[in-house]
CSV table of C-alpha atoms and ligand atoms in Angstrom, one decimal:
chain,number,residue,atom,x,y,z
A,1,UNK,CA,28.5,163.4,156.8
A,2,UNK,CA,29.6,166.9,158.5
A,3,UNK,CA,31.6,167.6,154.5
A,4,UNK,CA,30.8,170.7,153.4
A,5,UNK,CA,31.3,172.8,150.2
A,6,UNK,CA,32.2,176.8,150.2
A,7,UNK,CA,31.9,178.6,146.9
A,8,UNK,CA,32.6,182.1,147.3
A,9,UNK,CA,31.0,183.3,143.9
A,10,UNK,CA,32.4,186.4,141.1
A,11,UNK,CA,35.0,184.4,138.9
A,12,UNK,CA,33.9,183.0,135.9
A,13,UNK,CA,34.7,179.6,134.3
A,14,UNK,CA,37.5,179.3,131.8
A,15,UNK,CA,39.6,177.0,130.5
A,16,UNK,CA,39.2,173.2,129.9
A,17,UNK,CA,37.3,170.7,131.7
A,18,UNK,CA,36.9,166.7,131.7
A,19,UNK,CA,34.3,164.5,131.0
A,20,UNK,CA,33.5,161.4,133.5
A,21,UNK,CA,31.9,158.5,132.6
A,22,UNK,CA,28.1,158.0,132.8
A,23,UNK,CA,26.5,157.2,135.7
A,24,UNK,CA,22.9,156.7,134.9
A,25,UNK,CA,24.7,153.8,132.1
A,26,UNK,CA,27.5,152.2,134.5
A,27,UNK,CA,25.1,152.2,136.9
A,28,UNK,CA,22.3,150.1,133.9
A,29,UNK,CA,25.3,149.2,133.0
A,30,UNK,CA,27.3,146.9,136.3
A,31,UNK,CA,24.2,145.0,136.7
A,32,UNK,CA,24.5,144.1,133.4
A,33,UNK,CA,27.3,141.8,134.5
A,34,UNK,CA,25.2,140.0,136.0
A,35,UNK,CA,24.0,138.0,132.7
A,36,UNK,CA,27.2,136.7,131.0
A,37,UNK,CA,29.7,133.7,133.7
A,38,UNK,CA,32.9,135.2,131.5
A,39,UNK,CA,34.9,138.4,132.4
A,40,UNK,CA,33.7,142.1,131.5
A,41,UNK,CA,35.8,144.9,131.7
A,42,UNK,CA,34.0,148.2,131.8
A,43,UNK,CA,36.1,150.6,130.6
A,44,UNK,CA,35.1,155.1,131.9
A,45,UNK,CA,34.1,154.2,134.7
A,46,UNK,CA,32.5,157.6,136.7
A,47,UNK,CA,34.2,157.8,139.9
A,48,UNK,CA,31.3,158.7,142.0
A,49,UNK,CA,29.2,157.3,144.9
A,50,UNK,CA,26.5,155.4,143.1
A,51,UNK,CA,28.5,153.3,141.2
A,52,UNK,CA,30.2,152.1,144.4
A,53,UNK,CA,27.0,151.4,145.8
A,54,UNK,CA,26.3,148.8,142.7
A,55,UNK,CA,30.1,147.6,142.9
A,56,UNK,CA,29.3,146.5,146.3
A,57,UNK,CA,26.2,145.4,145.5
A,58,UNK,CA,28.3,142.9,143.2
A,59,UNK,CA,31.4,142.4,146.4
A,60,UNK,CA,28.1,141.5,148.7
A,61,UNK,CA,26.9,138.3,146.8
A,62,UNK,CA,30.4,137.1,146.0
A,63,UNK,CA,30.8,138.6,142.2
A,64,UNK,CA,35.3,138.3,142.2
A,65,UNK,CA,35.1,143.6,141.7
A,66,UNK,CA,39.0,143.8,140.3
A,67,UNK,CA,39.7,147.9,139.9
A,68,UNK,CA,42.2,148.4,137.3
A,69,UNK,CA,42.8,151.5,136.8
A,70,UNK,CA,41.3,155.1,137.8
A,71,UNK,CA,38.4,154.2,136.0
A,72,UNK,CA,38.5,151.0,134.4
A,73,UNK,CA,37.0,147.7,135.8
A,74,UNK,CA,37.1,144.4,135.7
A,75,UNK,CA,34.1,142.5,136.9
A,76,UNK,CA,33.5,138.7,137.3
A,77,UNK,CA,30.4,137.0,138.0
A,78,UNK,CA,30.8,133.4,138.1
A,79,UNK,CA,31.5,132.9,141.4
A,80,UNK,CA,28.2,134.0,142.0
A,81,UNK,CA,25.1,131.4,143.1
A,82,UNK,CA,21.9,133.1,143.3
A,83,UNK,CA,21.6,135.7,145.5
A,84,UNK,CA,18.9,137.8,147.6
A,85,UNK,CA,19.5,141.4,146.9
A,86,UNK,CA,19.0,141.6,151.5
A,87,UNK,CA,17.4,146.2,151.9
A,88,UNK,CA,20.4,146.8,154.2
A,89,UNK,CA,22.1,146.8,150.3
A,90,UNK,CA,19.1,147.9,148.1
A,91,UNK,CA,18.2,150.7,149.6
A,92,UNK,CA,21.5,153.1,149.2
A,93,UNK,CA,19.4,153.4,145.6
A,94,UNK,CA,16.8,152.9,143.5
A,95,UNK,CA,18.7,151.6,140.6
A,96,UNK,CA,20.5,148.2,142.5
A,97,UNK,CA,16.0,147.1,141.0
A,98,UNK,CA,18.3,146.3,137.5
A,99,UNK,CA,19.2,143.3,140.0
A,100,UNK,CA,16.0,142.1,139.2
A,101,UNK,CA,16.1,141.8,134.8
A,102,UNK,CA,19.2,141.1,135.1
A,103,UNK,CA,19.1,138.4,137.5
A,104,UNK,CA,15.6,136.5,135.4
A,105,UNK,CA,17.2,136.5,133.2
A,106,UNK,CA,20.3,134.7,134.4
A,107,UNK,CA,18.5,131.9,136.6
A,108,UNK,CA,15.0,132.9,136.0
A,109,UNK,CA,14.2,133.9,139.2
A,110,UNK,CA,15.0,136.4,141.3
A,111,UNK,CA,14.3,138.6,144.8
A,112,UNK,CA,15.0,142.1,145.4
A,113,UNK,CA,13.5,145.1,148.2
A,114,UNK,CA,11.5,146.6,147.0
A,115,UNK,CA,13.1,150.6,146.1
A,116,UNK,CA,11.8,152.5,148.1
A,117,UNK,CA,10.4,156.3,148.6
A,118,UNK,CA,12.1,159.4,146.1
A,119,UNK,CA,12.5,163.2,146.4
A,120,UNK,CA,11.5,163.2,143.2
A,121,UNK,CA,7.7,161.6,144.2
A,122,UNK,CA,5.9,159.3,143.6
A,123,UNK,CA,7.6,156.0,141.8
A,124,UNK,CA,5.9,153.1,140.9
A,125,UNK,CA,6.9,149.7,139.0
A,126,UNK,CA,4.4,148.7,137.4
A,127,UNK,CA,5.3,149.5,133.8
A,128,UNK,CA,8.9,147.5,135.2
A,129,UNK,CA,6.3,144.6,136.2
A,130,UNK,CA,4.3,145.0,133.3
A,131,UNK,CA,7.9,143.9,131.8
A,132,UNK,CA,8.8,141.2,133.3
A,133,UNK,CA,4.8,140.0,133.3
A,134,UNK,CA,4.7,139.9,129.7
A,135,UNK,CA,8.1,137.5,129.2
A,136,UNK,CA,6.7,135.2,131.8
A,137,UNK,CA,7.1,136.4,134.7
A,138,UNK,CA,5.3,135.6,138.2
A,139,UNK,CA,5.5,139.8,139.7
A,140,UNK,CA,4.5,138.7,143.8
A,141,UNK,CA,5.7,141.4,147.1
A,142,UNK,CA,6.5,139.8,150.1
A,143,UNK,CA,7.6,141.3,152.9
A,144,UNK,CA,8.6,144.3,151.4
A,145,UNK,CA,10.3,141.8,148.6
A,146,UNK,CA,10.2,141.5,145.3
A,147,UNK,CA,9.5,138.1,143.8
A,148,UNK,CA,10.2,137.1,140.7
A,149,UNK,CA,10.0,133.2,138.8
A,150,UNK,CA,9.5,131.8,135.7
A,151,UNK,CA,10.0,128.4,133.4
A,152,UNK,CA,10.8,129.9,130.8
A,153,UNK,CA,11.1,133.7,129.1
A,154,UNK,CA,8.9,134.2,126.0
A,155,UNK,CA,10.0,136.8,123.5
A,156,UNK,CA,6.9,138.8,123.8
A,157,UNK,CA,5.1,142.6,122.4
A,158,UNK,CA,5.5,145.4,124.8
A,159,UNK,CA,3.9,148.0,125.5
A,160,UNK,CA,4.9,151.1,127.7
A,161,UNK,CA,2.4,153.1,128.7
A,162,UNK,CA,4.3,155.5,130.4
A,163,UNK,CA,8.5,156.3,128.8
A,164,UNK,CA,10.7,155.1,131.6
A,165,UNK,CA,14.2,154.3,131.4
A,166,UNK,CA,13.8,152.4,134.5
A,167,UNK,CA,11.4,150.5,132.6
A,168,UNK,CA,13.3,150.4,129.6
A,169,UNK,CA,16.6,148.8,131.0
A,170,UNK,CA,14.8,146.1,132.9
A,171,UNK,CA,12.6,145.1,129.8
A,172,UNK,CA,15.4,145.3,127.9
A,173,UNK,CA,17.4,142.2,131.3
A,174,UNK,CA,14.8,140.6,131.0
A,175,UNK,CA,15.0,140.2,126.9
A,176,UNK,CA,18.2,139.0,125.7
A,177,UNK,CA,17.5,135.7,126.3
A,178,UNK,CA,13.4,135.5,125.6
A,179,UNK,CA,13.3,133.2,123.7
A,180,UNK,CA,12.2,134.6,120.0
A,181,UNK,CA,11.6,138.0,119.4
A,182,UNK,CA,11.1,141.0,121.4
A,183,UNK,CA,9.3,144.1,120.1
A,184,UNK,CA,9.5,146.5,122.9
A,185,UNK,CA,7.4,150.4,121.8
A,186,UNK,CA,7.6,154.1,123.6
A,187,UNK,CA,10.4,153.3,124.7
A,188,UNK,CA,13.2,155.5,126.5
A,189,UNK,CA,15.8,156.7,123.9
A,190,UNK,CA,18.1,158.3,126.3
A,191,UNK,CA,21.7,158.4,125.3
A,192,UNK,CA,22.5,154.5,128.4
A,193,UNK,CA,19.4,153.0,126.8
A,194,UNK,CA,22.0,153.1,123.7
A,195,UNK,CA,25.0,152.7,125.4
A,196,UNK,CA,23.2,149.2,127.4
A,197,UNK,CA,22.1,147.7,124.0
A,198,UNK,CA,25.5,148.3,122.8
A,199,UNK,CA,27.7,146.6,125.9
A,200,UNK,CA,24.4,143.7,125.6
A,201,UNK,CA,25.4,143.7,122.0
A,202,UNK,CA,29.0,143.4,122.7
A,203,UNK,CA,28.4,141.0,125.2
A,204,UNK,CA,27.0,138.9,122.1
A,205,UNK,CA,22.5,139.9,122.4
A,206,UNK,CA,20.4,140.3,119.6
A,207,UNK,CA,18.7,144.6,120.2
A,208,UNK,CA,17.7,146.4,118.2
A,209,UNK,CA,16.1,150.1,117.5
A,210,UNK,CA,18.4,151.4,120.9
A,211,UNK,CA,17.8,155.1,120.6
A,212,UNK,CA,14.3,155.1,118.8
A,213,UNK,CA,10.9,154.4,120.2
A,214,UNK,CA,10.6,151.0,119.6
A,215,UNK,CA,13.7,148.1,120.1
A,216,UNK,CA,13.5,144.4,118.8
A,217,UNK,CA,15.2,142.0,120.6
A,218,UNK,CA,15.7,139.1,119.1
A,219,UNK,CA,17.2,136.4,122.5
A,220,UNK,CA,20.5,134.5,122.9
A,221,UNK,CA,21.1,131.8,124.1
A,222,UNK,CA,24.6,132.6,125.5
A,223,UNK,CA,25.7,135.5,126.4
A,224,UNK,CA,30.0,136.5,126.7
A,225,UNK,CA,32.8,138.5,128.9
A,226,UNK,CA,33.5,141.9,126.2
A,227,UNK,CA,35.3,145.0,127.1
A,228,UNK,CA,33.6,147.4,127.5
A,229,UNK,CA,33.8,152.1,127.1
A,230,UNK,CA,31.1,153.8,129.0
A,231,UNK,CA,30.2,157.3,127.2
A,232,UNK,CA,30.3,160.5,128.6
A,233,UNK,CA,28.6,161.5,131.3
A,234,UNK,CA,26.1,164.0,129.5
A,235,UNK,CA,23.9,166.0,132.8
A,236,UNK,CA,27.7,166.5,134.2
A,237,UNK,CA,28.9,168.5,131.0
A,238,UNK,CA,25.4,170.0,130.9
A,239,UNK,CA,26.1,171.0,134.6
A,240,UNK,CA,29.5,172.3,133.9
A,241,UNK,CA,27.3,173.9,130.7
A,242,UNK,CA,25.5,176.1,132.6
A,243,UNK,CA,28.2,176.8,134.8
A,244,UNK,CA,30.2,177.6,132.7
A,245,UNK,CA,27.2,180.3,130.9
A,246,UNK,CA,26.0,181.5,134.2
A,247,UNK,CA,29.9,183.0,135.7
A,248,UNK,CA,30.3,184.3,132.1
A,249,UNK,CA,33.1,182.3,130.9
A,250,UNK,CA,34.5,180.1,128.3
A,251,UNK,CA,35.3,176.2,128.2
A,252,UNK,CA,35.8,173.4,127.1
A,253,UNK,CA,34.2,170.4,128.0
A,254,UNK,CA,36.4,167.1,127.2
A,255,UNK,CA,35.5,163.8,126.6
A,256,UNK,CA,32.4,164.7,125.3
A,257,UNK,CA,29.4,163.4,122.7
A,258,UNK,CA,28.0,166.8,121.3
A,259,UNK,CA,25.0,165.1,119.7
A,260,UNK,CA,23.9,164.2,123.4
A,261,UNK,CA,24.6,167.2,124.2
A,262,UNK,CA,21.7,168.9,121.5
A,263,UNK,CA,19.2,169.8,123.1
A,264,UNK,CA,21.4,171.7,126.4
A,265,UNK,CA,23.2,173.2,123.6
A,266,UNK,CA,19.9,175.4,122.3
A,267,UNK,CA,19.0,176.6,125.3
A,268,UNK,CA,22.3,178.2,126.6
A,269,UNK,CA,22.3,179.2,122.8
A,270,UNK,CA,18.4,181.1,122.7
A,271,UNK,CA,19.7,182.8,126.3
A,272,UNK,CA,22.6,184.7,125.2
A,273,UNK,CA,25.5,182.2,125.8
A,274,UNK,CA,27.6,180.6,122.1
A,275,UNK,CA,28.2,177.2,121.1
A,276,UNK,CA,31.2,176.3,119.4
A,277,UNK,CA,31.1,172.2,119.0
A,278,UNK,CA,34.5,169.8,118.1
A,279,UNK,CA,34.4,165.8,117.1
A,280,UNK,CA,34.0,165.1,121.7
A,281,UNK,CA,34.5,168.5,122.7
A,282,UNK,CA,32.3,171.2,123.6
A,283,UNK,CA,33.1,176.0,124.1
A,284,UNK,CA,30.9,177.4,125.5
A,285,UNK,CA,31.4,181.2,126.0
A,286,UNK,CA,28.1,182.5,128.6
A,287,UNK,CA,26.6,185.6,127.6
A,288,UNK,CA,27.0,189.3,129.9
A,289,UNK,CA,23.2,189.1,130.3
A,290,UNK,CA,21.8,186.3,131.0
A,291,UNK,CA,18.0,186.0,128.1
A,292,UNK,CA,15.4,184.6,130.0
A,293,UNK,CA,13.1,181.0,128.3
A,294,UNK,CA,10.0,179.5,129.4
A,295,UNK,CA,11.3,175.8,129.0
A,296,UNK,CA,9.8,172.1,129.3
A,297,UNK,CA,11.4,169.2,131.3
A,298,UNK,CA,10.7,166.0,129.0
A,299,UNK,CA,12.0,162.0,127.6
A,300,UNK,CA,15.0,162.0,125.9
A,301,UNK,CA,15.2,164.1,122.8
A,302,UNK,CA,13.8,167.0,125.3
A,303,UNK,CA,15.7,169.7,127.7
A,304,UNK,CA,16.5,166.8,130.0
A,305,UNK,CA,15.0,166.4,134.1
A,306,UNK,CA,17.9,166.3,135.2
A,307,UNK,CA,19.5,169.2,133.8
A,308,UNK,CA,16.8,171.3,135.2
A,309,UNK,CA,17.6,172.7,138.8
A,310,UNK,CA,20.5,173.8,137.3
A,311,UNK,CA,19.3,176.0,134.7
A,312,UNK,CA,17.0,177.5,137.5
A,313,UNK,CA,19.6,178.7,139.4
A,314,UNK,CA,20.2,180.0,135.6
A,315,UNK,CA,17.3,181.7,134.4
A,316,UNK,CA,17.0,183.3,138.1
A,317,UNK,CA,19.8,185.9,137.3
A,318,UNK,CA,18.7,186.4,133.8
A,319,UNK,CA,16.7,190.0,132.4
A,320,UNK,CA,12.7,189.4,132.6
A,321,UNK,CA,10.5,186.1,133.5
A,322,UNK,CA,10.9,183.0,132.7
A,323,UNK,CA,8.7,179.7,132.8
A,324,UNK,CA,10.4,176.7,134.1
A,325,UNK,CA,7.3,173.4,134.0
A,326,UNK,CA,9.0,169.9,134.7
A,327,UNK,CA,7.5,167.2,132.9
A,328,UNK,CA,9.0,163.6,134.0
A,329,UNK,CA,8.6,164.3,138.1
A,330,UNK,CA,5.7,165.2,140.1
A,331,UNK,CA,8.1,166.9,143.0
A,332,UNK,CA,10.8,168.2,141.5
A,333,UNK,CA,11.4,171.7,143.3
A,334,UNK,CA,11.9,170.9,146.9
A,335,UNK,CA,14.8,173.0,146.0
A,336,UNK,CA,13.6,176.1,145.4
A,337,UNK,CA,13.3,177.0,148.9
A,338,UNK,CA,17.2,177.1,148.6
A,339,UNK,CA,17.6,179.5,146.0
A,340,UNK,CA,15.0,182.2,147.1
A,341,UNK,CA,17.1,181.4,150.7
A,342,UNK,CA,20.2,182.9,147.7
A,343,UNK,CA,17.7,186.1,146.8
A,344,UNK,CA,15.9,184.4,144.0
A,345,UNK,CA,12.9,185.3,143.3
A,346,UNK,CA,11.0,181.9,142.4
A,347,UNK,CA,7.0,181.5,142.5
A,348,UNK,CA,6.3,176.7,142.3
A,349,UNK,CA,2.5,175.6,141.5
A,350,UNK,CA,2.7,172.5,141.0
A,351,UNK,CA,4.7,171.4,138.2
A,352,UNK,CA,5.6,175.3,137.2
A,353,UNK,CA,7.9,177.4,137.9
A,354,UNK,CA,7.8,181.0,137.7
A,355,UNK,CA,11.6,182.6,137.5
A,356,UNK,CA,11.8,186.5,138.1
A,357,UNK,CA,15.3,187.7,137.3
A,358,UNK,CA,17.4,189.3,140.2
A,359,UNK,CA,20.7,191.5,139.0
A,360,UNK,CA,22.3,188.9,141.8
A,361,UNK,CA,22.4,186.4,144.2
A,362,UNK,CA,24.0,186.6,147.9
A,363,UNK,CA,25.4,184.0,149.4
A,364,UNK,CA,23.2,182.5,152.4
A,365,UNK,CA,24.2,179.2,154.0
A,366,UNK,CA,21.9,176.1,152.3
A,367,UNK,CA,21.8,172.6,151.2
A,368,UNK,CA,21.6,170.0,148.8
A,369,UNK,CA,18.5,168.2,148.6
A,370,UNK,CA,19.7,165.5,145.8
A,371,UNK,CA,21.2,165.0,143.7
A,372,UNK,CA,21.1,167.7,140.6
A,373,UNK,CA,19.2,170.3,143.0
A,374,UNK,CA,23.0,170.1,144.9
A,375,UNK,CA,24.8,171.3,141.2
A,376,UNK,CA,22.3,174.1,141.0
A,377,UNK,CA,23.1,175.2,143.9
A,378,UNK,CA,26.1,175.1,142.5
A,379,UNK,CA,26.1,176.9,140.2
A,380,UNK,CA,24.4,179.6,141.7
A,381,UNK,CA,26.5,180.2,144.8
A,382,UNK,CA,29.4,180.5,141.4
A,383,UNK,CA,27.7,183.4,140.7
A,384,UNK,CA,26.7,185.0,144.6
A,385,UNK,CA,27.6,188.0,146.2
A,386,UNK,CA,29.9,186.9,148.8
A,387,UNK,CA,30.7,183.4,150.3
A,388,UNK,CA,28.3,180.5,150.2
A,389,UNK,CA,27.7,177.3,152.6
A,390,UNK,CA,26.3,174.0,151.2
A,391,UNK,CA,25.1,171.2,153.1
A,392,UNK,CA,25.0,167.9,152.7
A,393,UNK,CA,26.8,167.6,149.9
A,394,UNK,CA,27.5,163.6,150.1
A,395,UNK,CA,24.0,164.2,147.3
A,396,UNK,CA,26.9,165.8,144.8
A,397,UNK,CA,28.3,162.9,145.4
A,398,UNK,CA,26.3,160.8,144.0
A,399,UNK,CA,27.1,162.2,140.7
A,400,UNK,CA,29.6,164.4,139.8
A,401,UNK,CA,33.2,163.2,140.0
A,402,UNK,CA,35.9,165.6,141.1
A,403,UNK,CA,33.2,168.0,140.7
A,404,UNK,CA,35.4,170.9,143.1
A,405,UNK,CA,38.3,169.7,142.3
A,406,UNK,CA,37.1,170.3,138.7
A,407,UNK,CA,36.0,173.7,139.4
A,408,UNK,CA,38.7,174.6,141.1
A,409,UNK,CA,40.8,174.1,138.2
A,410,UNK,CA,38.3,176.8,136.1
A,411,UNK,CA,39.4,179.2,138.8
A,412,UNK,CA,36.5,179.2,140.8
A,413,UNK,CA,37.2,179.4,144.5
A,414,UNK,CA,35.8,176.5,146.1
A,415,UNK,CA,36.5,173.9,148.5
A,416,UNK,CA,35.1,171.4,151.0
A,417,UNK,CA,35.5,171.9,154.5
A,418,UNK,CA,35.0,168.6,156.5
A,419,UNK,CA,35.7,168.2,160.2
A,420,UNK,CA,37.3,164.7,159.7
A,421,UNK,CA,40.7,166.1,159.6
A,422,UNK,CA,41.8,162.6,157.6
A,423,UNK,CA,38.8,163.6,155.2
A,424,UNK,CA,39.4,167.2,154.9
A,425,UNK,CA,43.0,165.3,153.3
A,426,UNK,CA,41.9,163.6,151.2
A,427,UNK,CA,39.1,165.2,150.4
A,428,UNK,CA,41.9,167.4,149.3
A,429,UNK,CA,42.9,165.0,146.1
A,430,UNK,CA,40.9,164.5,143.7
A,431,UNK,CA,39.1,160.5,143.3
A,432,UNK,CA,40.5,159.8,140.1
A,433,UNK,CA,45.0,161.0,140.8
A,434,UNK,CA,46.6,158.2,139.9
A,435,UNK,CA,48.3,157.2,142.7
A,436,UNK,CA,51.8,156.5,142.7
A,437,UNK,CA,53.7,153.8,143.7
B,501,LIG,N1,6.7,155.8,136.4
B,501,LIG,C1,6.0,155.6,136.2
B,501,LIG,N2,6.2,153.4,136.3
B,501,LIG,C2,6.8,153.2,136.4
B,501,LIG,C3,7.9,153.9,135.9
B,501,LIG,C4,7.7,154.9,136.0
B,501,LIG,O1,4.9,155.3,136.0
B,501,LIG,O2,6.2,151.6,135.8
B,501,LIG,C5,6.9,157.2,135.7
B,501,LIG,C6,8.0,157.7,136.8
B,501,LIG,O3,7.0,158.1,138.3
B,501,LIG,C7,8.7,159.2,136.0
B,501,LIG,C8,8.9,159.4,135.3
B,501,LIG,O4,8.0,157.8,134.9
B,501,LIG,O5,7.6,160.0,136.1
B,501,LIG,C9,10.0,158.5,134.4
B,501,LIG,O6,10.1,157.9,135.4
B,501,LIG,P1,12.1,156.4,134.6
B,501,LIG,O7,11.7,155.8,134.8
B,501,LIG,O8,11.6,156.9,133.6
B,501,LIG,O9,12.4,157.4,135.7
B,501,LIG,P2,13.9,156.8,136.7
B,501,LIG,O10,14.1,155.7,135.5
B,501,LIG,O11,13.6,155.6,137.9
B,501,LIG,C10,16.3,157.8,135.9
B,501,LIG,C11,17.2,157.9,135.9
B,501,LIG,C12,17.2,160.2,136.6
B,501,LIG,C13,15.5,161.1,135.8
B,501,LIG,C14,14.6,160.2,134.9
B,501,LIG,C15,14.4,160.9,133.3
B,501,LIG,C16,18.5,156.8,136.2
B,501,LIG,C17,19.3,156.0,137.9
B,501,LIG,N3,18.0,157.3,136.7
B,501,LIG,O12,14.9,157.2,136.5
B,501,LIG,O13,18.6,160.3,136.6
B,501,LIG,O14,16.0,161.1,136.0
B,501,LIG,O15,15.3,158.8,133.7
B,501,LIG,O16,15.0,161.0,132.6
B,501,LIG,O17,18.0,155.9,135.5
B,501,LIG,C18,19.4,161.1,138.0
B,501,LIG,O18,20.0,161.4,137.6
B,501,LIG,O19,19.4,163.2,139.4
B,501,LIG,C19,18.2,160.8,138.6
B,501,LIG,C20,16.8,161.0,139.7
């Protein structure tokens, strides 16, 4: 793709922005619809390419996926016969491995292509396999495919050695139909884990404790369809909070759950911003000068790794030197070279970045090396002197609905440039705009 985003820095963001549904909840809940043969209606679905990929996989394997309105879809998997999810489909997205958990629940077997490598470092799936095997599943890897089968899923007590969002999701999906009780210990506690549990319970599952360290699941014999609204995206909200702070703006961020944003709000307050919390919105007022801060990312409720690049971009403008430690991924500082091109002074040693604040960043051509790195580039560019050109923006489109449009509404000088004239027109229309006629 030859699309680029052009940002001319210097505008303080002002006004209101509405947050879309949570990507990481949607990509777990969409494959979970395979656990029932009845129809599910999902509301507050974000219009992002990662969701498109998950829905494409469902359509390809024979599910009836219908768009009801711009953020609501219905999914009916009653006609899906036992499918294999081939490499061509699963390579587009790592989270396609959630079909392992939902299909073993439905068919007592599943075959999904092994996820490949990734820009964030080594991504083992040993904890997923530990979860499946504990429930009585045989797991084998043949020619790049993960083959799983069992005669019967049996409830079990599983202690995860590593806190993993993906392993927690996959084991929850596999255990809703397991006979007896399954106890999952040392699980992820992210808001999307709670959202998945709520969705499964809306289908008739019996999942308790999501959001704490221990999840208890009483197996059931059948799940039914349901209507379910996905939670707002914590990381999209956090990204706008950082953008407001970085530009010294004043933004009301609507359709959020302020409790999910506490670790982010706390850090913004520490660096000099001010936060006002309301029932389902939050106001962020950026400071005149940004204070330095030492920060370490941790699983929820710690500061999210998915906000680390955005925070590093912000701290590159702080007064003094900050230390950012990545506590989840092995390799999440690749984007730092791009920030350096804008004049940021950052040294990286393994999982630690030392960020020496500078007065201003200066525009340069840069790349979005991954999704959250792309968000960091946008934040840096919004503050930089001159016009920054950001390439490889398809990474940003994976997880941020209409971000260019939303930033423009807040007063940013930003546009998408496409080499393809038809695409150019389409890009100027927000994906979520209600269609006339
Ligand atoms: N890990 C293992 N063994 C496993 C699984 C994970 O050692 O079997 C390790 C990983 O290598 C990593 C740590 O555990 O060091 C955490 O990985 P986790 O499994 O929690 O990550 P994930 O499920 O693959 C999800 C999000 C990521 C987010 C992480 C951490 C989705 C689809 N993805 O990934 O989101 O960074 O949790 O919070 O939910 C993003 O949205 O930009 C993104 C990368």
